[in-house]
Short mmCIF file of C-alpha atoms in Angstrom, two decimals:
data_model
loop_
_atom_site.label_atom_id
_atom_site.label_comp_id
_atom_site.label_asym_id
_atom_site.label_seq_id
_atom_site.Cartn_x
_atom_site.Cartn_y
_atom_site.Cartn_z
CA MET I 10 -3.55 23.00 -36.78
CA LYS I 11 -6.11 20.40 -35.89
CA GLN I 12 -6.44 17.79 -33.20
CA MET I 13 -6.78 14.33 -34.78
CA PRO I 14 -8.08 11.22 -33.00
CA ARG I 15 -5.74 8.22 -32.94
CA LYS I 16 -6.57 4.56 -32.58
CA ASN I 17 -5.61 3.28 -29.11
CA SER I 18 -4.04 6.63 -28.19
CA ASP I 19 -4.83 10.15 -27.10
CA PRO I 20 -5.68 12.69 -29.82
CA ARG I 21 -2.67 14.49 -31.26
CA TRP I 22 -2.20 17.89 -32.82
CA THR I 23 -1.18 18.02 -36.47
CA TRP I 24 -0.88 20.50 -39.30
CA MET I 25 -3.31 20.36 -42.22
CA MET I 26 -3.88 22.29 -45.41
CA THR I 27 -6.67 24.81 -45.17
CA ALA I 28 -9.84 23.92 -47.06
CA ASP I 29 -9.03 26.59 -49.65
CA THR I 30 -5.54 25.18 -50.23
CA TYR I 31 -6.83 21.62 -50.53
CA ASP I 32 -9.55 22.74 -52.96
CA TYR I 33 -6.94 24.64 -54.98
CA TRP I 34 -4.79 21.52 -55.43
CA HIS I 35 -7.86 19.41 -56.22
CA THR I 36 -8.95 21.84 -58.94
CA GLU I 37 -5.40 22.15 -60.32
CA ILE I 38 -5.12 18.36 -60.62
CA GLN I 39 -8.52 18.12 -62.27
CA GLN I 40 -7.78 20.85 -64.82
CA ALA I 41 -4.29 19.55 -65.63
CA ILE I 42 -5.60 16.05 -66.33
CA ARG I 43 -8.71 17.06 -68.23
CA LYS I 44 -6.94 19.65 -70.37
CA HIS I 45 -3.90 17.43 -71.02
CA HIS I 46 -1.50 19.87 -69.35
CA ASP I 47 1.06 17.21 -68.46
CA ASP I 48 3.81 19.70 -67.67
CA ARG I 49 1.52 21.39 -65.15
CA LEU I 50 0.67 18.00 -63.63
CA LYS I 51 4.39 17.22 -63.23
CA GLN I 52 4.82 20.57 -61.49
CA ILE I 53 1.88 19.83 -59.16
CA TRP I 54 3.37 16.42 -58.33
CA TYR I 55 6.75 18.02 -57.61
CA SER I 56 5.13 20.52 -55.23
CA LEU I 57 3.01 17.96 -53.40
CA ARG I 58 6.06 15.76 -52.79
CA ARG I 59 7.63 18.60 -50.83
CA VAL I 60 4.87 19.47 -48.38
CA GLY I 61 5.50 19.15 -44.66
CA GLY I 62 5.26 15.54 -43.55
CA PHE I 63 2.75 16.04 -40.76
CA HIS I 64 0.09 13.36 -40.35
CA GLY I 65 -2.82 15.58 -41.44
CA VAL I 66 -1.01 16.94 -44.50
CA ARG I 67 0.17 13.47 -45.55
CA GLU I 68 -3.40 12.18 -45.42
CA GLN I 69 -4.57 15.08 -47.58
CA VAL I 70 -1.79 14.54 -50.13
CA PHE I 71 -2.61 10.84 -50.35
CA LYS I 72 -6.29 11.72 -50.93
CA LEU I 73 -5.26 14.11 -53.72
CA GLN I 74 -3.11 11.37 -55.22
CA THR I 75 -6.00 8.90 -55.10
CA TYR I 76 -8.20 11.50 -56.78
CA ALA I 77 -5.58 12.10 -59.50
CA LEU I 78 -5.27 8.38 -60.24
CA SER I 79 -9.04 7.93 -60.52
CA GLU I 80 -9.45 11.12 -62.57
CA TRP I 81 -6.70 9.97 -64.94
CA ARG I 82 -8.35 6.57 -65.43
CA ARG I 83 -11.74 8.19 -65.97
CA SER I 84 -10.56 10.95 -68.27
CA ARG I 85 -7.59 9.45 -70.10
CA LYS I 86 -8.50 5.75 -70.01
CA GLY I 87 -5.14 4.39 -68.96
CA ASP I 88 -2.66 3.84 -66.19
CA TYR I 89 -1.30 6.89 -64.42
CA PRO I 90 2.16 7.53 -65.93
CA TYR I 91 3.83 9.31 -63.01
CA GLU I 92 5.49 7.97 -59.91
CA LYS I 93 3.31 7.87 -56.81
CA ILE I 94 3.90 10.50 -54.15
CA TYR I 95 5.70 9.62 -50.95
CA VAL I 96 5.72 12.19 -48.18
CA GLY I 97 7.98 11.32 -45.26
CA TRP I 98 6.73 11.81 -41.75
CA VAL I 99 7.84 14.32 -39.16
CA GLY I 100 8.38 12.71 -35.77
CA SER I 101 8.12 14.43 -32.45
CA PHE I 102 11.29 15.78 -30.87
CA LYS I 103 12.33 13.65 -27.93
CA HIS I 104 15.73 14.63 -26.58
CA ALA I 105 18.91 15.91 -28.18
CA GLU I 106 22.10 13.98 -27.69
CA ILE I 107 25.22 16.03 -27.04
CA PHE I 108 28.57 14.74 -28.26
CA THR I 109 32.04 16.13 -27.78
CA LEU I 110 34.06 16.59 -30.94
CA GLU I 111 36.19 13.58 -30.04
CA GLU I 112 33.13 11.35 -29.57
CA LEU I 113 31.73 12.52 -32.88
CA VAL I 114 34.96 11.75 -34.74
CA LEU I 115 35.23 8.32 -33.09
CA ASN I 116 31.62 7.56 -34.00
CA MET I 117 32.16 8.65 -37.60
CA ASN I 118 35.31 6.52 -37.92
CA LYS I 119 33.55 3.50 -36.38
CA ASN I 120 30.75 3.71 -38.98
CA LYS I 121 33.13 3.72 -41.99
#
């Protein structure tokens, strides 16, 4: 966990990959692209799409994606063929709402 500064706000705590983990993914991307291991690259992309959506981790994944796109253009001389990664965000827990079963059923029927 690391405390990250925020523009116009107090610093917030967030999860991040360790330096070793980030370096591992960076090296894996580099090797998969340079050695034309497209199946491995698809597997890497699949894994990175499923990381926790904390602010620090999302930033790291987007940096890895940017690196992959530039490495592909440099090494393979073309457009990156895979879909870009989207990692959803994890919001802070505010307050749970409690519903009775009857309220839940009424709400479900109203939204049909």
